[in-house]
Tab-separated table of C-alpha atoms in Angstrom:
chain	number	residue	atom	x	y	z
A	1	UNK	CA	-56.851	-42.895	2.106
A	2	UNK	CA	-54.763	-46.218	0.407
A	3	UNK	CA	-52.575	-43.391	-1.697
A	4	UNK	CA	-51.819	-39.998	0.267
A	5	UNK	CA	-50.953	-38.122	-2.030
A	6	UNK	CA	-50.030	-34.143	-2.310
A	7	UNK	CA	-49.914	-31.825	-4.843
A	8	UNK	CA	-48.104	-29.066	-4.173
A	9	UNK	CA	-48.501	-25.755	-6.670
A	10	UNK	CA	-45.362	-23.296	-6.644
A	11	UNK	CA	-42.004	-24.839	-6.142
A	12	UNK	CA	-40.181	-21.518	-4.670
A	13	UNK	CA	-38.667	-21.151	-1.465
A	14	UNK	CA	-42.338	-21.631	0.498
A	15	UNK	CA	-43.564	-24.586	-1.906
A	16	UNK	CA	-40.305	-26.188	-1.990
A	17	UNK	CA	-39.816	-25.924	1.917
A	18	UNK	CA	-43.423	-28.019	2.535
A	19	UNK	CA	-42.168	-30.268	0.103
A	20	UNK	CA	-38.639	-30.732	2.195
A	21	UNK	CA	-41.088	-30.771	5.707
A	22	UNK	CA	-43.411	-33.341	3.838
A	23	UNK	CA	-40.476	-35.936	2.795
A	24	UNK	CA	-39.199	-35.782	6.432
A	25	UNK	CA	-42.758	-35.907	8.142
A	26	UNK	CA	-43.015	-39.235	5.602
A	27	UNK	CA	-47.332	-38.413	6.247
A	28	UNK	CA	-47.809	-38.781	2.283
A	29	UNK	CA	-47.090	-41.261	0.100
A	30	UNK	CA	-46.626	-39.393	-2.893
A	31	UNK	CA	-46.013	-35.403	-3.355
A	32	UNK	CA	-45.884	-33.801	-6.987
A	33	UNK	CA	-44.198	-30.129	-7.202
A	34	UNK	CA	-45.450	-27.942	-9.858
A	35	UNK	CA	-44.576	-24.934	-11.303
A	36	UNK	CA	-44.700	-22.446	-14.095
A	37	UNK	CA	-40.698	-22.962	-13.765
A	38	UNK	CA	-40.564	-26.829	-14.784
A	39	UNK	CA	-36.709	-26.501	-14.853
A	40	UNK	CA	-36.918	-25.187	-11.359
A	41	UNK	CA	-39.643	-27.696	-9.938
A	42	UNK	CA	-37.618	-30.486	-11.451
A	43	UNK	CA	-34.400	-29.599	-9.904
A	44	UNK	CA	-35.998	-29.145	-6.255
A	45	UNK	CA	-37.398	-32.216	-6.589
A	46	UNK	CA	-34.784	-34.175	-7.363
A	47	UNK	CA	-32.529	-32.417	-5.050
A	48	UNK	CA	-34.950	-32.955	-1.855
A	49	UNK	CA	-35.312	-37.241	-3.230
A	50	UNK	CA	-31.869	-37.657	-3.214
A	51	UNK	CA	-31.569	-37.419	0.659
A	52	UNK	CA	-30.055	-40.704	2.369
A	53	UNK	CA	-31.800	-43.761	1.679
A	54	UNK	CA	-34.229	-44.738	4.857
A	55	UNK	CA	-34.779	-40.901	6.155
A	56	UNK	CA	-37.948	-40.738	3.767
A	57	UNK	CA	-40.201	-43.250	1.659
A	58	UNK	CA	-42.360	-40.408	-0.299
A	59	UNK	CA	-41.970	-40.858	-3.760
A	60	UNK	CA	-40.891	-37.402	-4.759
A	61	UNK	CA	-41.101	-35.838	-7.941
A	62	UNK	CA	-42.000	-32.702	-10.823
A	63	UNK	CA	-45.057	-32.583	-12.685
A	64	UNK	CA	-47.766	-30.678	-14.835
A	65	UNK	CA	-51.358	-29.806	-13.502
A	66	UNK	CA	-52.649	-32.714	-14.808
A	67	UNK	CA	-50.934	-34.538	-12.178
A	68	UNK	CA	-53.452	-33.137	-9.647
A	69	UNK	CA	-56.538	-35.684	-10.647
A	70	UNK	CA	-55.679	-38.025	-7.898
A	71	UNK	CA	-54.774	-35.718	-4.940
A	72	UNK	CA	-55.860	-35.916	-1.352
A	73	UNK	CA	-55.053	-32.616	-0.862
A	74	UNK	CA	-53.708	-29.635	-2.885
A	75	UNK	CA	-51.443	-26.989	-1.462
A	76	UNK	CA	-51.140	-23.453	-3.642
A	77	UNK	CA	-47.855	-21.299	-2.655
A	78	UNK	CA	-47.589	-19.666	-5.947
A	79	UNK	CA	-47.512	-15.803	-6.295
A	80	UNK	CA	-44.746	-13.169	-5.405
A	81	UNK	CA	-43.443	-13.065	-2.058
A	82	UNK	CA	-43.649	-9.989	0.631
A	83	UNK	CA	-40.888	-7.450	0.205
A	84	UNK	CA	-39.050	-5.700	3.431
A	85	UNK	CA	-41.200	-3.181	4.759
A	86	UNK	CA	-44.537	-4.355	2.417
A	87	UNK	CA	-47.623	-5.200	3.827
A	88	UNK	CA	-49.701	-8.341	3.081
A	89	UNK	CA	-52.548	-6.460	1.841
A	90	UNK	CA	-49.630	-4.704	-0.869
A	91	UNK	CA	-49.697	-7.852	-2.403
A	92	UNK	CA	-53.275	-8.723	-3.320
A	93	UNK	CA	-54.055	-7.378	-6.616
A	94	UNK	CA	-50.890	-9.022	-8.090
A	95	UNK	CA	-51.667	-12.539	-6.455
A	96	UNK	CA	-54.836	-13.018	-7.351
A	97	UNK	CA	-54.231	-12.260	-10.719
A	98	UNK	CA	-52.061	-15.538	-10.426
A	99	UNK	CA	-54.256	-16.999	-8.071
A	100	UNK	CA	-57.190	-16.549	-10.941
A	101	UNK	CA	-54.404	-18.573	-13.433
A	102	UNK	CA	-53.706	-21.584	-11.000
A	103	UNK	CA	-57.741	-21.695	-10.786
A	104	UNK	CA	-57.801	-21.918	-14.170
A	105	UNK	CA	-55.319	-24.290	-14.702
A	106	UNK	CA	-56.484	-26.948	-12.103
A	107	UNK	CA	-59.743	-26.741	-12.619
A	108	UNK	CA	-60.516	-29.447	-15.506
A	109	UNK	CA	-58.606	-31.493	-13.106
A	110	UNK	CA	-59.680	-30.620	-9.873
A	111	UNK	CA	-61.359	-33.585	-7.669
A	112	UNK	CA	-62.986	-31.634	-4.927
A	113	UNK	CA	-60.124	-32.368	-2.328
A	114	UNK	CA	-59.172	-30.239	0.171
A	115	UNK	CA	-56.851	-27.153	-0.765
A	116	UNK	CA	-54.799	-25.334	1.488
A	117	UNK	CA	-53.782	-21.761	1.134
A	118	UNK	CA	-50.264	-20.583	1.767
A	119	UNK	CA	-49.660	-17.907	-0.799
A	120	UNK	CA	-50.250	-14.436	0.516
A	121	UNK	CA	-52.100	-12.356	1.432
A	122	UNK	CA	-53.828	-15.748	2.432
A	123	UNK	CA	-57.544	-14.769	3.693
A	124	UNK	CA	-58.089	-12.926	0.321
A	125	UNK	CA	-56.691	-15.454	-1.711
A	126	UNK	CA	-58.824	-18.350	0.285
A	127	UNK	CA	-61.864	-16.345	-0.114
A	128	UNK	CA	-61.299	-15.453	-4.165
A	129	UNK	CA	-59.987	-19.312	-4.739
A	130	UNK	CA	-63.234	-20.598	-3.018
A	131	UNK	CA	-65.255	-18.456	-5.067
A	132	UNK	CA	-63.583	-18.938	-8.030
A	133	UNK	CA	-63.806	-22.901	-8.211
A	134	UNK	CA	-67.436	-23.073	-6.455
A	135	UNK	CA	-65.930	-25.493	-3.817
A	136	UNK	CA	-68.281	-26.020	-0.749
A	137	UNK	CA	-67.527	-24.052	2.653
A	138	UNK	CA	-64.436	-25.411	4.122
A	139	UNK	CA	-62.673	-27.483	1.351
A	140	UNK	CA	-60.303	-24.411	0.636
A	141	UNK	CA	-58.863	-22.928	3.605
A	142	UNK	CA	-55.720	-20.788	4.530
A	143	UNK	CA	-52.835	-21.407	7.045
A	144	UNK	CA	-53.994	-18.077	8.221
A	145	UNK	CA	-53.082	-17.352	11.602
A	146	UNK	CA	-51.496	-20.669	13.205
A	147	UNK	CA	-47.694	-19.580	12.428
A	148	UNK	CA	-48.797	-16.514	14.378
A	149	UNK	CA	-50.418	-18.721	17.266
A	150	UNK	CA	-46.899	-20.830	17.214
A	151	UNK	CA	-45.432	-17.178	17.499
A	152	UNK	CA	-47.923	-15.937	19.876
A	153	UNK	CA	-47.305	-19.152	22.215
A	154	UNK	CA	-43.455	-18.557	21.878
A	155	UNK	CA	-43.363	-15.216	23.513
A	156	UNK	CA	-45.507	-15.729	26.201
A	157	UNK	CA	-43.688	-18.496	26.964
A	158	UNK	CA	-40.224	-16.252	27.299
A	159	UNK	CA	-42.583	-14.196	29.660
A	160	UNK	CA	-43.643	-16.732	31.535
A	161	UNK	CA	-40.911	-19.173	31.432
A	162	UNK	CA	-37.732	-17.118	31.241
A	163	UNK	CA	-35.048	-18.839	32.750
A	164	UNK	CA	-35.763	-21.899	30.172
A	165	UNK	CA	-34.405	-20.278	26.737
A	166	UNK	CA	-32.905	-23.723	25.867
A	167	UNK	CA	-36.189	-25.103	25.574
A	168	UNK	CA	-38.689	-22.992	24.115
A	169	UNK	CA	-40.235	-25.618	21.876
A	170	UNK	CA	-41.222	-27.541	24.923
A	171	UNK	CA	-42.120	-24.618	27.436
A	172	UNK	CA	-44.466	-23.546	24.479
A	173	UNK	CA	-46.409	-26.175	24.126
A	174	UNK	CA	-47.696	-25.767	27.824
A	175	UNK	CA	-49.360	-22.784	26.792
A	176	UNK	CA	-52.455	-22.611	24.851
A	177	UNK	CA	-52.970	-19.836	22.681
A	178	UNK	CA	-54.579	-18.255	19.576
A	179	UNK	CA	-54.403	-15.820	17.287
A	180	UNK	CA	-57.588	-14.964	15.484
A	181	UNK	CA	-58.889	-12.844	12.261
A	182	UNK	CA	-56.409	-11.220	9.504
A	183	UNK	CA	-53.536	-13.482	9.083
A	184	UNK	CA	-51.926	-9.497	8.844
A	185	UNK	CA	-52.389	-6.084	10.622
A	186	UNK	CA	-55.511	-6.707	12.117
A	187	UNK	CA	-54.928	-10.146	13.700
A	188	UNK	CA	-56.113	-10.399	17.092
A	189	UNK	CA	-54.561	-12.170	20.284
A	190	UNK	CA	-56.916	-14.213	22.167
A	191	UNK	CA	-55.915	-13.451	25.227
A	192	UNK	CA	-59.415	-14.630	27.060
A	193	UNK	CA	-58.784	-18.110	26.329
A	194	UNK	CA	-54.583	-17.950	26.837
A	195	UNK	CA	-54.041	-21.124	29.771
A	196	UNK	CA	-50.356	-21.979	30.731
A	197	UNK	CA	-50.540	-25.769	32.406
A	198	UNK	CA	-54.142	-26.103	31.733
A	199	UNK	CA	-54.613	-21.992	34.618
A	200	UNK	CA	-55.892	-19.376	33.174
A	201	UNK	CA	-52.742	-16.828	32.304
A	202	UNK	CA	-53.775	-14.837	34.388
A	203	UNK	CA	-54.037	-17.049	37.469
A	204	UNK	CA	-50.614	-18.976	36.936
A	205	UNK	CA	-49.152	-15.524	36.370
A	206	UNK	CA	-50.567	-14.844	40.241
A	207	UNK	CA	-49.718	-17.803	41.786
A	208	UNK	CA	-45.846	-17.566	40.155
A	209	UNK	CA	-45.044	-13.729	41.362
A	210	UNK	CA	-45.347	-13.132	36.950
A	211	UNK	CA	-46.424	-9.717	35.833
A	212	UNK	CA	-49.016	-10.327	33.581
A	213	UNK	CA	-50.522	-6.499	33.336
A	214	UNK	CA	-52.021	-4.510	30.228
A	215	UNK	CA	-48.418	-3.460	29.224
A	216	UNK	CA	-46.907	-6.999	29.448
A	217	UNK	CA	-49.573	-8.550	27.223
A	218	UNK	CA	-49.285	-5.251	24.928
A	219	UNK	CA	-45.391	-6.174	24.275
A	220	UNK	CA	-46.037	-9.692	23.613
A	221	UNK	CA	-49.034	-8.823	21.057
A	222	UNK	CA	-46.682	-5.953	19.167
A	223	UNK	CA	-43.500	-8.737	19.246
A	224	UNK	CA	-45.958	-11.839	17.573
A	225	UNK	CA	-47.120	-9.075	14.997
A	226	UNK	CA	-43.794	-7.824	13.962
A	227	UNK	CA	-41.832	-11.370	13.564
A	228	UNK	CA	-42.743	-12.236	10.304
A	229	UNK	CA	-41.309	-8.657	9.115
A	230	UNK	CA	-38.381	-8.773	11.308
A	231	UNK	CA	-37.593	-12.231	9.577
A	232	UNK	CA	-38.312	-11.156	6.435
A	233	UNK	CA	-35.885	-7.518	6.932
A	234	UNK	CA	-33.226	-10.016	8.129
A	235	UNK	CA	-33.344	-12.732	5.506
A	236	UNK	CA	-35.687	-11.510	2.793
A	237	UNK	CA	-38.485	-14.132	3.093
A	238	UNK	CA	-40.249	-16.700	5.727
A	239	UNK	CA	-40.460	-20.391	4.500
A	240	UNK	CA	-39.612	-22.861	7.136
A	241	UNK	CA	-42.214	-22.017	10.006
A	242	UNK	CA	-44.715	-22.033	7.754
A	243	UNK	CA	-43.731	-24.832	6.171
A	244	UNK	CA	-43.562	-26.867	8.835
A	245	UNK	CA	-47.170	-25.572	10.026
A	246	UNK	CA	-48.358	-26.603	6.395
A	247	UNK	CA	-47.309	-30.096	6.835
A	248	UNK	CA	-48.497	-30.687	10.130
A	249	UNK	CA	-51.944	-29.431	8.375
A	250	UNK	CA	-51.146	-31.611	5.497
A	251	UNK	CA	-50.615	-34.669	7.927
A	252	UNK	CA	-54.151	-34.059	9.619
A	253	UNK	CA	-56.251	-34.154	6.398
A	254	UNK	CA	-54.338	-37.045	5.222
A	255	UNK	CA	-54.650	-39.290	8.423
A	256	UNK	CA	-57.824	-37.742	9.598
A	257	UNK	CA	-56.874	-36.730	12.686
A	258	UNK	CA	-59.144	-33.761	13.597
A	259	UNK	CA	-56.577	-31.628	14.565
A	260	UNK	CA	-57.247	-27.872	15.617
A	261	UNK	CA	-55.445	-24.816	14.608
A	262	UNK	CA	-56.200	-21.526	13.904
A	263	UNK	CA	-56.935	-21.563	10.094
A	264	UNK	CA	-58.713	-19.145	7.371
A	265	UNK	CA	-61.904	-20.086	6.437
A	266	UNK	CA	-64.980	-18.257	4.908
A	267	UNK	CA	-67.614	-17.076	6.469
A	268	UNK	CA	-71.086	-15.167	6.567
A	269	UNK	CA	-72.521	-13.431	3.490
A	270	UNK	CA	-73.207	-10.477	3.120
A	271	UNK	CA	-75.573	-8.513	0.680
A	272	UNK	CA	-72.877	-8.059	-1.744
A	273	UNK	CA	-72.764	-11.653	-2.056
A	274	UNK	CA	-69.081	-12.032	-0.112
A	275	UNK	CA	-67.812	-14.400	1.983
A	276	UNK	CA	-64.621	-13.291	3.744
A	277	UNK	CA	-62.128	-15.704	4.859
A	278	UNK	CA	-60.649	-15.164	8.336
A	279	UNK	CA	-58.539	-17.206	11.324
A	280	UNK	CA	-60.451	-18.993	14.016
A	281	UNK	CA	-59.725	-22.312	16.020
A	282	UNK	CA	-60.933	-24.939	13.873
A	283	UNK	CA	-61.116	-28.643	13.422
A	284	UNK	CA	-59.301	-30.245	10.265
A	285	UNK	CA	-59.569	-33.373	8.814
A	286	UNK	CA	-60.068	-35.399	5.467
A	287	UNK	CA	-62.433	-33.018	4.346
A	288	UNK	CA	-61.001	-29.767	5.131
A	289	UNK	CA	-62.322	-27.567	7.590
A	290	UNK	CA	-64.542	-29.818	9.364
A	291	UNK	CA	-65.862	-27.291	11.997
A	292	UNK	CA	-64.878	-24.595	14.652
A	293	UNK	CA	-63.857	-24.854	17.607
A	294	UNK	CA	-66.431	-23.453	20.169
A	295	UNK	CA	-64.587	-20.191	21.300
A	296	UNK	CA	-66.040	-17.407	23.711
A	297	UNK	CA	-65.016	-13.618	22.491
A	298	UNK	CA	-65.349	-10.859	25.239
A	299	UNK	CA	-66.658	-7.762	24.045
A	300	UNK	CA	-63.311	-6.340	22.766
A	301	UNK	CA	-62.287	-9.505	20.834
A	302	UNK	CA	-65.447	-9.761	19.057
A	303	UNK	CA	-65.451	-6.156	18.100
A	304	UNK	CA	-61.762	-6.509	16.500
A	305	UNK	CA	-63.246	-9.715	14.744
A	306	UNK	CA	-65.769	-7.383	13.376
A	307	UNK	CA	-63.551	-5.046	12.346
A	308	UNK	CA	-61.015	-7.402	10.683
A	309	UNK	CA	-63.771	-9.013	8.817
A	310	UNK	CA	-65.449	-5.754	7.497
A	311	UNK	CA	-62.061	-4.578	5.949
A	312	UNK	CA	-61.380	-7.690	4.589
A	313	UNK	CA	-65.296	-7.883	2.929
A	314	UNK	CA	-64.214	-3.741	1.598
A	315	UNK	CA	-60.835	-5.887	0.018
A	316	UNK	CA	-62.588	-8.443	-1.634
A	317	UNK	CA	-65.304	-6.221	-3.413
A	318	UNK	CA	-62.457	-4.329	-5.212
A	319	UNK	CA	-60.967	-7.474	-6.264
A	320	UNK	CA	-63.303	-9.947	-6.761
């Protein structure tokens, strides 16, 4: 791409916080915040550009839909935010009544670029915004469940690698790990394909003297379900890890890079005509969702998957 550039739709604390992560990142060339709020977009804008001089060379700035013609890629955070105590799901009816507006809005602009999701709840508002704009299989996809696989990776790795709290950045990243389905209740941990230094969990866990029983992997499944609540009970809203996930998602369709994550896409129809949109390992470049990773489900897995997908089908036919 000669211009990378990123329009960003919502400038509250989620849209504003990609913008931040973008500017730093320095991945785009160019990143346009916009919002119903043009007083507020403006003044984030201008507040994140006028950062020290040589930290950042995106040009940074407020503007109208019309702005998105050119885009690379288009990232949607608008819509109200969880409350403490409220489910994902609570939130549906409301957002994709807004969802349905920002559709509207972009569409006599819209390129056919890639758009992320990041407004929740995220695989029923990537499912209704794919349906709504007619865009092919893959072009508009959710963050779905890869801030729950950075979560996911981060407690195992206190499990398995206790005695290095200083560094749990780096002990996570030599675990691989996903979380699959409902970016929500229902996601699932994959524990089947969980390796720590390229073992099986399992097998490093028995060669280390690490219990890694039913009940260990239980508390580590409950404690990467409940952090995004115990975040938002403690400051009243989640914006920088997924943030920071959007911009690393942001980077890989801009530079191509084929990077996988676990990420809400649609999938199957059914005979009601719907596509649900749900987490799996996936492979993301200029185009979007590219593909999915190969990944083996045991029987368990698969039948959550099933599950998760079925309720979130029963969701969409009330709303869509």
């Amino acid at each position: 791409m000669k211009n990378k550039k990123v329009s960003i739709i919502g400038a509250g604390f989620v849209g504003a916080s990609v913008a931040y992560s973008l500017m730093l990142d320095n991945s785009a060339d160019e990143t346009v915040l916009i919002d119903v709020d043009e007083k507020k977009a403006r003044g984030e804008a201008d507040d994140i550009a006028h950062g020290v001089e040589g930290m950042a060379n995106t040009a940074l700035y407020a503007g109208d839909y019309s702005d998105i013609r050119d885009s690379s890629i288009i990232v949607v955070t608008a819509g109200r935010g969880r409350l403490p105590g409220e489910s994902r799901t609570d939130l549906a009816a409301e957002n994709m009544k807004i969802i349905r507006d920002v559709a509207a809005s972009l569409s006599p602009y819209y390129n056919g670029c890639p758009i992320l999701m990041i407004s929740n709840p995220v695989d029923i508002l990537t499912a209704g915004a794919e349906r709504l704009l007619e865009a092919p299989e893959g072009t508009i996809f959710g963050t779905g469940c890869m801030l729950d696989s950075s979560r996911f990776k981060r407690c195992i790795s206190r499990t398995v690698f206790p005695e290095d709290k200083a560094a749990q950045s780096e002990c996570a990243e030599r675990i691989e790990g996903f979380v699959i389905g409902e970016h929500g209740d229902s996601q699932i941990p994959l524990w089947s394909g969980v390796t720590v230094d390229g073992s099986a969990a399992d097998v490093y866990c028995a060669d280390h003297g690490i219990v890694w029983d039913e009940a260990v992997r239980q508390r580590i499944s409950d404690e990467t379900k409940k952090m995004g609540a115990a975040i938002i009970k403690a400051k009243g809203r989640t914006n920088y890890g997924i943030a920071v996930c959007a911009c690393r998602i942001i980077r890989a369709v801009l530079k191509d890079e084929c990077f996988t994550a676990s990420v809400s896409s649609t999938m199957g129809l059914d005979a009601g005509n719907i596509r649900p949109s749900l987490s799996l390992p996936s492979v993301i470049g200029r185009k979007g969702v590219v593909s999915r990773a190969a990944v083996s489900l045991d029987d368990f897995e698969k039948a959550a998957f099933e599950k998760s997908a079925a309720g979130m089908r029963d969701m969409l036919k009330k709303l869509l």
